XYZ file of C-alpha atoms in Angstrom:
661
model
C 156.863 20.932 9.689
C 155.984 19.681 6.216
C 159.433 20.711 4.647
C 161.131 18.789 7.258
C 158.935 15.724 6.484
C 159.561 16.193 2.824
C 163.550 16.476 3.603
C 163.629 13.548 5.616
C 161.596 11.355 3.177
C 163.723 12.276 0.224
C 166.873 11.419 2.233
C 164.784 8.137 3.330
C 164.239 7.179 -0.253
C 167.764 8.133 -1.580
C 169.027 5.863 1.047
C 166.852 2.736 -0.357
C 167.476 3.629 -3.814
C 170.975 3.366 -3.271
C 170.866 0.087 -1.432
C 168.795 -1.434 -4.201
C 171.164 0.219 -6.618
C 174.253 -1.700 -4.876
C 171.908 -4.750 -5.023
C 171.475 -4.821 -8.759
C 175.089 -4.190 -9.250
C 175.641 -7.234 -6.938
C 173.158 -9.445 -8.750
C 174.447 -8.514 -12.297
C 178.169 -8.953 -11.169
C 176.963 -12.520 -9.609
C 174.783 -13.339 -12.934
C 177.769 -12.521 -15.036
C 180.017 -14.598 -13.202
C 177.316 -17.446 -13.647
C 177.496 -16.928 -17.078
C 180.958 -17.027 -17.273
C 181.192 -20.093 -15.191
C 178.284 -21.651 -17.673
C 180.419 -20.791 -20.707
C 183.819 -22.451 -19.232
C 184.738 -25.076 -21.497
C 184.779 -28.146 -19.487
C 187.827 -30.344 -20.129
C 187.823 -33.857 -21.890
C 190.046 -36.067 -20.166
C 192.017 -36.941 -23.169
C 195.786 -37.091 -23.501
C 196.754 -35.322 -27.074
C 199.969 -35.189 -28.662
C 200.415 -32.263 -30.805
C 203.217 -32.366 -33.488
C 204.215 -29.742 -35.313
C 206.609 -28.307 -37.881
C 204.234 -26.734 -40.475
C 204.392 -22.995 -40.991
C 200.681 -20.611 -41.827
C 202.590 -19.269 -44.790
C 202.382 -21.262 -47.718
C 205.718 -23.285 -48.749
C 205.855 -24.629 -52.218
C 208.980 -26.250 -52.645
C 210.114 -29.627 -50.862
C 213.334 -28.166 -49.160
C 211.919 -25.529 -46.525
C 214.202 -22.698 -46.485
C 215.331 -21.514 -42.871
C 213.983 -18.288 -43.176
C 213.317 -15.980 -40.057
C 209.767 -15.357 -41.274
C 209.416 -19.211 -41.784
C 210.608 -20.196 -38.269
C 208.678 -17.629 -36.519
C 205.165 -18.551 -38.396
C 206.028 -22.089 -37.345
C 206.830 -21.321 -33.745
C 203.374 -19.091 -33.815
C 201.376 -21.785 -35.081
C 202.679 -24.313 -32.863
C 202.104 -22.052 -29.389
C 198.623 -21.299 -31.073
C 197.652 -25.162 -31.312
C 198.763 -26.001 -27.915
C 197.325 -22.963 -26.526
C 193.635 -24.146 -27.920
C 194.236 -27.619 -26.989
C 194.817 -27.389 -23.549
C 191.363 -25.064 -23.169
C 189.794 -28.446 -24.461
C 191.795 -31.230 -23.039
C 193.374 -32.150 -19.640
C 196.682 -33.146 -20.751
C 198.360 -31.724 -23.946
C 202.039 -32.414 -25.062
C 203.884 -30.356 -28.005
C 206.538 -31.852 -29.707
C 208.154 -30.785 -33.055
C 207.773 -33.299 -36.065
C 211.762 -33.975 -36.426
C 211.402 -35.370 -33.076
C 208.132 -37.349 -33.044
C 208.365 -41.212 -33.599
C 205.506 -43.509 -33.874
C 206.287 -44.993 -30.689
C 205.307 -41.927 -28.912
C 201.653 -41.773 -29.687
C 201.445 -45.026 -27.816
C 201.150 -42.910 -24.553
C 198.182 -40.685 -25.926
C 194.832 -40.834 -27.201
C 194.999 -38.701 -29.810
C 197.848 -37.775 -31.867
C 197.434 -34.191 -33.940
C 199.913 -34.362 -36.913
C 200.787 -30.622 -38.261
C 204.192 -31.324 -39.491
C 206.399 -33.896 -41.731
C 207.859 -36.354 -39.770
C 211.295 -38.424 -40.379
C 210.439 -41.229 -42.885
C 210.928 -44.618 -42.057
C 211.629 -45.713 -45.523
C 212.686 -43.066 -48.438
C 210.424 -42.848 -51.390
C 211.951 -44.847 -54.562
C 211.088 -45.062 -57.980
C 210.489 -48.701 -59.608
C 212.005 -48.868 -63.085
C 212.101 -51.557 -66.008
C 215.028 -52.692 -67.947
C 214.846 -49.779 -70.299
C 214.839 -47.137 -67.247
C 211.126 -46.350 -67.842
C 209.410 -45.508 -64.460
C 206.364 -48.027 -63.777
C 205.768 -47.264 -60.267
C 206.556 -44.581 -57.934
C 206.944 -45.431 -54.342
C 206.131 -42.768 -51.897
C 208.052 -42.470 -48.563
C 206.760 -43.952 -45.577
C 206.210 -42.161 -42.185
C 203.977 -44.895 -40.458
C 204.196 -48.639 -40.021
C 200.991 -50.178 -41.273
C 200.417 -51.455 -37.758
C 200.148 -47.756 -36.399
C 196.644 -47.986 -35.316
C 196.659 -44.941 -32.489
C 193.814 -42.293 -33.141
C 195.460 -39.367 -35.399
C 194.163 -36.115 -37.014
C 196.078 -34.975 -40.028
C 196.151 -31.123 -41.152
C 196.208 -30.168 -45.084
C 198.357 -31.858 -46.583
C 199.711 -33.840 -44.057
C 197.270 -36.329 -44.408
C 198.436 -37.727 -47.938
C 202.144 -37.049 -46.682
C 202.053 -39.514 -43.798
C 198.782 -41.483 -45.719
C 200.042 -42.213 -48.830
C 202.744 -44.938 -47.830
C 200.022 -46.729 -45.759
C 197.313 -46.828 -48.346
C 194.958 -44.008 -46.713
C 192.340 -42.495 -48.544
C 193.330 -39.095 -47.396
C 195.198 -38.715 -50.612
C 196.353 -35.297 -52.724
C 193.432 -34.742 -54.901
C 194.012 -30.638 -54.712
C 196.147 -28.418 -52.837
C 193.423 -25.614 -53.219
C 191.196 -25.576 -50.607
C 190.236 -22.395 -48.923
C 188.474 -20.871 -45.970
C 184.586 -22.320 -46.034
C 183.053 -25.401 -45.503
C 180.208 -26.764 -47.384
C 178.002 -29.796 -48.206
C 178.856 -30.885 -44.211
C 176.810 -33.972 -42.933
C 175.531 -31.829 -40.016
C 174.154 -34.960 -38.288
C 177.564 -35.931 -37.569
C 179.130 -36.149 -34.163
C 181.982 -33.602 -34.603
C 179.188 -30.897 -34.890
C 177.246 -32.121 -32.170
C 179.463 -32.823 -29.031
C 180.615 -33.088 -26.761
C 181.663 -29.387 -27.012
C 178.274 -27.132 -28.124
C 178.527 -26.097 -31.671
C 176.359 -23.202 -32.700
C 177.005 -23.044 -36.639
C 176.655 -19.772 -38.567
C 175.636 -20.961 -42.085
C 175.066 -18.259 -45.136
C 174.093 -18.984 -48.772
C 176.796 -18.162 -50.966
C 177.393 -18.347 -54.690
C 178.715 -21.996 -55.871
C 182.576 -21.923 -56.509
C 183.036 -21.567 -60.265
C 185.697 -24.528 -60.777
C 182.712 -26.881 -59.401
C 180.899 -26.238 -62.560
C 183.471 -27.794 -64.432
C 182.987 -31.095 -63.159
C 178.838 -31.131 -63.345
C 179.219 -34.265 -65.359
C 180.374 -36.208 -62.090
C 177.033 -34.718 -60.300
C 173.773 -36.951 -60.180
C 171.669 -33.134 -59.841
C 172.404 -30.009 -61.601
C 174.996 -28.115 -59.877
C 173.388 -25.335 -58.023
C 173.960 -21.649 -58.354
C 174.365 -21.010 -54.432
C 175.263 -23.380 -51.671
C 175.034 -23.330 -47.823
C 178.694 -22.421 -46.250
C 180.126 -22.462 -42.995
C 183.531 -20.248 -42.288
C 185.961 -22.371 -41.085
C 188.706 -20.002 -41.343
C 188.867 -16.187 -40.875
C 191.727 -15.847 -43.560
C 192.276 -17.873 -47.109
C 194.684 -18.028 -50.004
C 192.300 -16.197 -52.193
C 191.951 -13.221 -49.899
C 195.236 -13.010 -48.365
C 198.071 -13.646 -50.431
C 200.815 -16.228 -49.119
C 198.429 -17.755 -46.772
C 198.723 -21.590 -46.393
C 196.312 -23.600 -48.681
C 194.467 -26.603 -47.551
C 193.785 -29.983 -49.086
C 191.006 -31.908 -50.506
C 191.068 -35.667 -51.011
C 189.675 -37.770 -53.878
C 185.564 -38.522 -53.514
C 185.936 -41.414 -55.583
C 185.740 -44.162 -53.765
C 186.121 -42.493 -50.280
C 183.112 -44.297 -48.862
C 183.078 -47.348 -50.889
C 184.646 -49.550 -47.405
C 183.076 -49.544 -44.159
C 186.008 -48.270 -42.551
C 185.785 -44.734 -44.252
C 183.618 -41.771 -44.079
C 183.351 -38.425 -45.727
C 182.082 -35.388 -43.248
C 182.379 -32.153 -45.466
C 183.649 -30.530 -48.487
C 184.820 -26.923 -49.016
C 185.636 -24.087 -51.334
C 187.998 -25.487 -53.532
C 189.005 -26.157 -57.449
C 187.493 -29.274 -57.648
C 183.806 -31.281 -57.206
C 181.412 -30.098 -54.643
C 182.104 -33.860 -52.905
C 185.937 -33.332 -52.714
C 186.843 -34.292 -49.339
C 187.896 -31.708 -46.884
C 187.033 -33.423 -43.840
C 186.965 -37.321 -43.632
C 187.694 -40.724 -41.420
C 189.386 -43.411 -42.560
C 190.256 -46.320 -40.119
C 191.683 -44.529 -36.919
C 192.901 -41.280 -39.088
C 190.779 -37.959 -39.311
C 191.450 -36.017 -42.260
C 191.251 -31.954 -41.526
C 191.996 -30.652 -44.451
C 191.621 -26.772 -43.453
C 194.965 -25.204 -43.210
C 194.695 -22.316 -40.748
C 196.179 -22.352 -36.945
C 193.874 -21.867 -34.238
C 194.753 -17.884 -34.632
C 192.979 -17.862 -38.044
C 190.285 -20.609 -37.239
C 186.853 -19.105 -36.322
C 185.314 -19.702 -32.705
C 182.941 -21.942 -34.127
C 186.212 -24.144 -36.200
C 188.206 -24.703 -32.990
C 184.850 -26.301 -31.121
C 184.165 -28.861 -34.315
C 188.182 -29.238 -34.433
C 188.048 -30.300 -30.496
C 185.306 -32.587 -31.259
C 186.836 -34.226 -34.187
C 189.805 -34.913 -31.890
C 187.276 -36.435 -29.227
C 185.563 -38.596 -32.111
C 188.515 -39.934 -33.661
C 189.601 -41.209 -30.023
C 187.032 -43.775 -30.238
C 188.840 -45.427 -33.046
C 191.903 -46.566 -31.103
C 193.029 -50.148 -32.462
C 190.931 -49.657 -35.932
C 193.479 -49.344 -38.138
C 192.195 -49.236 -41.710
C 191.751 -52.745 -43.414
C 191.051 -51.232 -46.914
C 193.994 -49.642 -48.371
C 194.305 -47.317 -51.165
C 197.709 -47.905 -52.490
C 197.074 -46.515 -56.158
C 195.919 -42.737 -55.525
C 194.730 -42.790 -59.240
C 193.015 -45.932 -59.741
C 190.023 -45.534 -61.762
C 186.652 -45.762 -60.145
C 183.013 -45.788 -61.975
C 182.938 -42.022 -61.553
C 185.814 -42.362 -64.249
C 183.373 -43.995 -66.655
C 180.995 -40.709 -66.160
C 183.913 -38.317 -67.238
C 184.882 -40.696 -69.879
C 181.306 -40.627 -71.770
C 181.230 -36.967 -70.986
C 184.692 -36.456 -73.106
C 182.810 -38.092 -75.812
C 180.385 -35.624 -76.564
C 180.428 -32.828 -78.638
C 178.717 -30.638 -76.097
C 182.280 -31.217 -74.463
C 184.036 -30.504 -77.550
C 182.123 -27.295 -78.326
C 182.733 -25.949 -74.632
C 186.570 -26.228 -75.029
C 186.427 -24.451 -78.822
C 184.696 -21.969 -76.983
C 186.733 -21.228 -74.413
C 190.115 -21.644 -76.968
C 188.388 -19.021 -78.850
C 187.403 -16.655 -76.265
C 190.909 -16.967 -74.887
C 192.299 -16.406 -78.399
C 190.779 -13.279 -78.914
C 191.613 -11.803 -75.703
C 194.955 -12.946 -76.109
C 195.444 -11.125 -79.708
C 194.046 -7.980 -77.674
C 196.296 -8.065 -75.157
C 199.463 -9.082 -77.663
C 198.881 -5.720 -78.877
C 198.613 -4.095 -75.746
C 201.892 -5.496 -74.326
C 203.840 -4.463 -77.980
C 202.693 -1.348 -77.580
C 203.992 -1.003 -73.929
C 207.192 -2.493 -75.284
C 207.621 0.091 -77.714
C 207.103 2.533 -75.103
C 209.856 1.050 -72.876
C 207.665 0.264 -69.943
C 208.689 -2.759 -68.222
C 206.861 -5.941 -68.978
C 205.557 -8.577 -66.344
C 205.803 -12.263 -66.631
C 202.369 -12.398 -68.194
C 202.689 -9.512 -70.422
C 206.062 -11.290 -71.391
C 204.015 -14.165 -72.292
C 201.846 -12.838 -74.589
C 204.339 -10.612 -76.208
C 204.537 -13.416 -78.784
C 201.307 -14.881 -78.480
C 199.937 -16.893 -81.537
C 196.647 -18.467 -81.092
C 196.781 -22.366 -81.611
C 194.168 -23.966 -84.042
C 191.178 -25.286 -82.436
C 190.906 -28.821 -81.661
C 188.398 -30.528 -83.989
C 186.191 -32.994 -82.397
C 188.359 -35.896 -83.693
C 191.117 -34.515 -81.704
C 189.379 -34.420 -78.627
C 188.528 -38.285 -79.184
C 191.742 -39.431 -79.920
C 193.101 -37.595 -76.628
C 190.811 -38.754 -74.184
C 189.133 -41.986 -75.917
C 192.359 -43.681 -77.015
C 191.790 -46.627 -79.093
C 188.005 -46.519 -79.061
C 188.534 -43.939 -81.765
C 189.560 -46.251 -84.130
C 186.221 -48.462 -83.338
C 183.690 -45.551 -83.202
C 185.652 -42.479 -84.957
C 182.971 -39.504 -84.536
C 180.007 -41.203 -84.228
C 179.094 -39.740 -80.637
C 176.213 -42.407 -80.261
C 178.551 -45.166 -80.129
C 180.624 -44.094 -77.286
C 177.378 -43.416 -74.874
C 176.394 -47.067 -75.916
C 179.689 -48.197 -75.483
C 179.740 -47.004 -71.792
C 176.110 -47.440 -70.959
C 175.981 -51.130 -72.070
C 179.516 -51.732 -70.191
C 178.917 -49.972 -67.164
C 178.505 -53.176 -64.831
C 181.833 -54.984 -66.658
C 184.554 -52.655 -66.303
C 187.642 -53.128 -64.640
C 189.789 -50.480 -63.191
C 192.177 -52.483 -60.576
C 195.357 -52.083 -62.645
C 197.248 -49.217 -63.912
C 196.145 -45.620 -63.448
C 192.732 -44.233 -64.766
C 192.559 -47.293 -66.618
C 189.297 -49.376 -67.455
C 189.160 -52.206 -69.717
C 185.795 -54.561 -70.028
C 186.070 -57.611 -68.055
C 184.777 -60.265 -70.682
C 185.221 -63.184 -68.370
C 182.820 -61.069 -66.205
C 180.468 -59.945 -68.899
C 180.017 -63.497 -70.416
C 178.182 -64.417 -67.089
C 176.138 -61.050 -66.956
C 176.742 -60.493 -63.458
C 177.786 -57.001 -62.357
C 181.825 -56.770 -61.374
C 180.565 -55.814 -57.831
C 177.876 -58.300 -57.107
C 178.605 -61.147 -54.939
C 176.910 -63.504 -56.820
C 179.983 -63.087 -59.560
C 181.716 -65.187 -56.633
C 179.380 -67.502 -56.213
C 178.818 -68.573 -59.900
C 182.703 -68.636 -60.345
C 183.372 -70.915 -57.068
C 180.162 -73.319 -58.672
C 182.063 -73.305 -62.162
C 185.071 -74.606 -60.043
C 183.092 -77.312 -57.945
C 181.453 -78.562 -61.706
C 185.122 -78.609 -63.181
C 183.713 -76.118 -65.857
C 185.349 -73.505 -67.008
C 188.132 -73.662 -64.350
C 190.477 -70.915 -65.966
C 187.800 -68.283 -66.130
C 186.462 -68.847 -62.570
C 190.164 -68.735 -61.314
C 190.838 -65.545 -62.871
C 187.811 -64.044 -61.765
C 188.187 -64.842 -58.021
C 192.073 -64.117 -58.048
C 191.198 -60.917 -59.983
C 188.239 -59.952 -57.590
C 189.620 -60.945 -54.134
C 192.850 -61.733 -52.402
C 192.216 -65.090 -51.491
C 194.490 -67.557 -53.094
C 192.580 -70.732 -52.173
C 193.638 -74.216 -54.207
C 190.515 -76.515 -53.747
C 186.550 -75.367 -54.751
C 186.182 -76.674 -51.031
C 188.224 -74.069 -49.927
C 186.731 -71.432 -52.015
C 183.050 -72.445 -50.767
C 184.022 -72.713 -47.191
C 185.229 -69.189 -47.124
C 182.294 -67.859 -49.286
C 179.814 -69.201 -46.956
C 181.372 -68.139 -43.802
C 181.476 -64.837 -45.070
C 178.844 -63.826 -47.558
C 176.814 -61.597 -45.361
C 180.072 -59.453 -44.523
C 181.151 -58.869 -48.228
C 181.810 -55.761 -49.699
C 183.252 -54.141 -52.864
C 185.843 -51.697 -52.834
C 187.006 -49.981 -56.254
C 189.471 -47.715 -54.381
C 191.010 -50.382 -52.420
C 191.673 -52.339 -55.665
C 188.569 -53.515 -57.204
C 188.028 -56.239 -54.915
C 185.721 -58.080 -52.758
C 186.890 -57.708 -48.809
C 185.212 -59.066 -45.563
C 183.957 -56.157 -43.290
C 185.916 -57.670 -40.198
C 189.004 -56.731 -38.144
C 189.647 -60.225 -37.541
C 192.659 -61.699 -39.949
C 191.193 -62.803 -42.994
C 193.099 -63.966 -46.360
C 190.446 -61.418 -48.386
C 192.191 -58.700 -46.575
C 195.490 -59.524 -46.887
C 196.810 -57.413 -49.255
C 200.523 -58.978 -49.405
C 198.861 -61.656 -51.806
C 198.902 -58.619 -54.814
C 201.430 -56.227 -53.293
C 204.808 -57.446 -52.896
C 207.587 -55.053 -52.823
C 209.049 -55.473 -56.131
C 213.341 -55.201 -56.791
C 214.542 -51.762 -57.400
C 216.280 -51.257 -60.899
C 218.087 -48.198 -62.156
C 219.157 -46.826 -65.634
C 220.545 -43.837 -67.474
C 218.060 -43.720 -70.266
C 215.308 -41.356 -70.132
C 211.528 -42.535 -70.211
C 208.512 -41.459 -72.426
C 205.533 -39.518 -70.846
C 203.079 -41.984 -69.354
C 200.712 -41.609 -66.451
C 203.490 -41.868 -64.038
C 205.687 -39.753 -65.980
C 203.266 -37.063 -67.339
C 205.878 -34.547 -67.697
C 209.283 -35.159 -69.668
C 211.870 -32.385 -70.418
C 215.199 -32.095 -72.044
C 217.490 -28.918 -72.633
C 219.756 -28.338 -75.599
C 221.885 -25.913 -77.751
C 220.643 -24.917 -80.966
C 221.367 -22.468 -83.635
C 219.266 -19.097 -83.646
C 218.602 -17.073 -86.912
C 220.795 -14.453 -86.551
C 223.692 -16.831 -85.633
C 224.119 -16.800 -82.056
C 222.821 -19.905 -80.148
C 219.913 -20.637 -78.071
C 219.068 -22.828 -75.173
C 216.055 -24.685 -75.755
C 214.337 -26.045 -72.983
C 211.539 -28.737 -74.683
C 208.626 -29.958 -71.838
C 206.594 -32.809 -73.297
C 203.340 -33.250 -71.592
C 201.298 -36.352 -71.819
C 197.815 -36.265 -73.329
C 195.341 -35.228 -70.741
C 197.820 -33.473 -68.345
C 198.907 -29.657 -68.174
C 201.066 -27.290 -66.890
C 200.647 -23.936 -65.690
C 201.691 -20.759 -67.822
C 200.009 -18.105 -65.752
C 198.284 -18.552 -62.451
C 195.474 -15.782 -61.652
C 195.683 -14.731 -57.949
C 192.723 -16.424 -57.172
C 194.214 -19.850 -58.002
C 196.359 -22.017 -55.706
C 198.525 -23.349 -58.516
C 202.094 -23.139 -59.204
C 203.560 -21.146 -62.367
C 206.052 -23.011 -64.781
C 209.231 -21.000 -64.560
C 212.658 -21.845 -65.953
C 215.522 -20.485 -64.557
C 218.747 -20.067 -66.312
C 222.551 -20.040 -64.780
C 225.109 -19.419 -67.351
C 228.797 -20.077 -66.891
C 231.461 -17.279 -66.892
C 231.829 -15.606 -70.363
C 228.172 -16.078 -71.403
C 225.285 -13.701 -71.285
C 221.455 -14.006 -72.032
C 220.477 -11.598 -75.340
C 217.137 -9.999 -74.891
C 214.047 -11.708 -73.344
C 212.965 -15.287 -73.535
C 210.478 -16.556 -76.202
C 207.888 -18.282 -74.142
C 205.365 -20.683 -75.405
C 201.618 -19.736 -76.385
C 199.253 -21.159 -73.523
C 195.779 -21.833 -73.543
C 192.780 -21.034 -71.402
C 192.284 -22.848 -68.106
C 189.519 -20.894 -66.654
C 187.794 -17.559 -66.222
C 190.344 -16.053 -63.692
C 192.789 -15.937 -66.499
C 195.178 -18.810 -65.467
C 196.328 -20.726 -68.353
C 198.223 -24.044 -69.060
C 200.581 -25.433 -71.811
C 199.302 -28.753 -72.910
C 201.255 -31.559 -75.066
C 204.603 -29.399 -75.687
C 205.986 -26.223 -74.070
C 209.307 -25.175 -75.502
C 211.541 -22.055 -73.839
C 213.940 -20.454 -76.179
C 217.209 -18.451 -74.238
C 219.474 -16.737 -76.944
C 222.504 -16.671 -75.626
C 226.315 -15.129 -76.716
C 229.803 -15.269 -75.267
C 232.515 -17.490 -75.621
C 234.749 -20.090 -73.174
C 233.501 -23.532 -72.165
C 231.432 -24.013 -69.044
C 227.989 -25.587 -67.926
C 224.603 -24.248 -68.363
C 222.192 -25.016 -65.602
C 218.629 -25.017 -66.441
C 216.482 -25.358 -63.458
C 212.605 -26.093 -64.345
C 209.995 -25.682 -61.820
C 206.410 -26.613 -62.694
C 203.054 -28.464 -60.518
C 201.267 -30.782 -63.008
C 197.818 -31.599 -63.143
C 195.016 -33.435 -65.058
C 191.412 -33.542 -65.220
C 191.169 -35.200 -61.676
C 194.005 -33.861 -59.378
C 197.172 -31.778 -59.111
C 200.311 -32.974 -58.010
C 202.932 -31.425 -55.743
C 204.830 -28.815 -57.241
C 208.304 -30.233 -58.840
C 211.765 -29.022 -59.442
C 214.495 -30.320 -61.650
C 217.900 -29.110 -62.995
C 218.708 -29.683 -66.866
C 222.555 -29.100 -67.950
C 223.909 -27.883 -71.252
C 227.274 -27.885 -71.990
C 228.771 -24.612 -73.771
C 231.635 -24.452 -76.009
């Protein structure tokens, strides 16, 4: 009997346990479903237009090759963006850049521009009577009246923005996968889609230490970072590189804001994410397929954020991307010091020692008949260049000031510090000069009392020429009578601000029409002239080249390609794998009957960084010994990337021709 009761009790308990187990399973499934429901993204009621055309692989030349791999990369990237955007927004349209027109964006809340659209006006050069280029005019892709919200990705910000004066200019195509120095309080990191950012302390990018003189505080050994991409060009060869914009003057107008920097080869405050008017620059290059989940959410929040700025086009325009700002004074001051010179000498000496060691290794390798790579060929005939003297550095970077101060380091420091409030940089590229008119009044150039004082001089009939120079130099207004100036000033004095990046101007914080915000007073379109005469190097023409035929020592002939490089600029001899720059290449095509003899003689280079990248400065001469007979035309294709201490220009390819007889 007891046994029967025991078996029955066990059966009853088993049934209860089975029911409880099923109930737990049902509760768990319900909980998971509720969790998934709570995690489901609530789409925002925005209409988003994605304009594709870029690839995930890096394409350096202007003419995109029609390879199968490239077409697939563009298609995959476009599909990835479309899929991601549809997760966050109710209406998403995908079009190719070649099919997009500015008018199409009128039907959408935000346009995501990820390709090069058709130009509405081609690029052109303005030249003087001698043929010297005095101004470059970029291709125009948008009308200046375009006021629809737009997110631009990587270098597209420079592509579509340069022609209309956006601050998302090309500082460097060198942005990798991680962000740092972001403004955590900014709306794009808050919502409407919740963001849980995973941050970690990482070593400071090594290139940032080159620009320590720009920073108000010492460059730290490590910084907090946030991973935006799972891939980057430093870890994945051929991966698309992002772009940072110049930080100098980025926030000197109320229509622009810095949001985040990122790992790059420039300063710690280079702009990886920023807004100018109705445009948001997202400098990171990866498609959603290679973004972190956190970055996708931030990107979606950025779309929502920029949608607020419909109709709010920029009223400050940065037409001169290399305009000098106050930060340029810091650089010039640093480049007048013996500390800067000693750093340069030490770097050059270390490179020379390593170069001579490598030369012996390469020569021995050649004697053994082993194949040499490009870097080894460069060191085959390496000869260390004489170290730069302190005077040579001052002549290079200080120009005419060297005639005044010579090697007096303290004199340069006094000059820059005593005149910091009286420099003017509104004309030319990286040009600062003392405004003697402003200095005579003892009022800083960016203090609105300067305008008030100049107007008072007009009202009193005193020093009227000086007063007019000041008012015309630092404003876009062109009033005739003193009373007109006074009326304008009194109406706007509380809304005045000063922008260096926008042209060294006092402007009015308003979206209403105002003569102080009308750039047409200064930037009228000049007449284009042409000439066949070559131009000398300058800031607009930092590299000039010529190819010719010379007699070699053994009686053969040499095709010699000479590149003259403007002081302060450089091109790249060898680029380390971790750097995003473009190596200088000379490709020679000879007519029938002619051949190249032996290896080319490459110019000696100088050290650029600890990663092993080397550069050419001042002059680079490439010699190709040739042998043959007959008449024809040799073609020399020279590709290079030119940089200075501030920016790296897009890669350039030029073709030179040499007649052979």
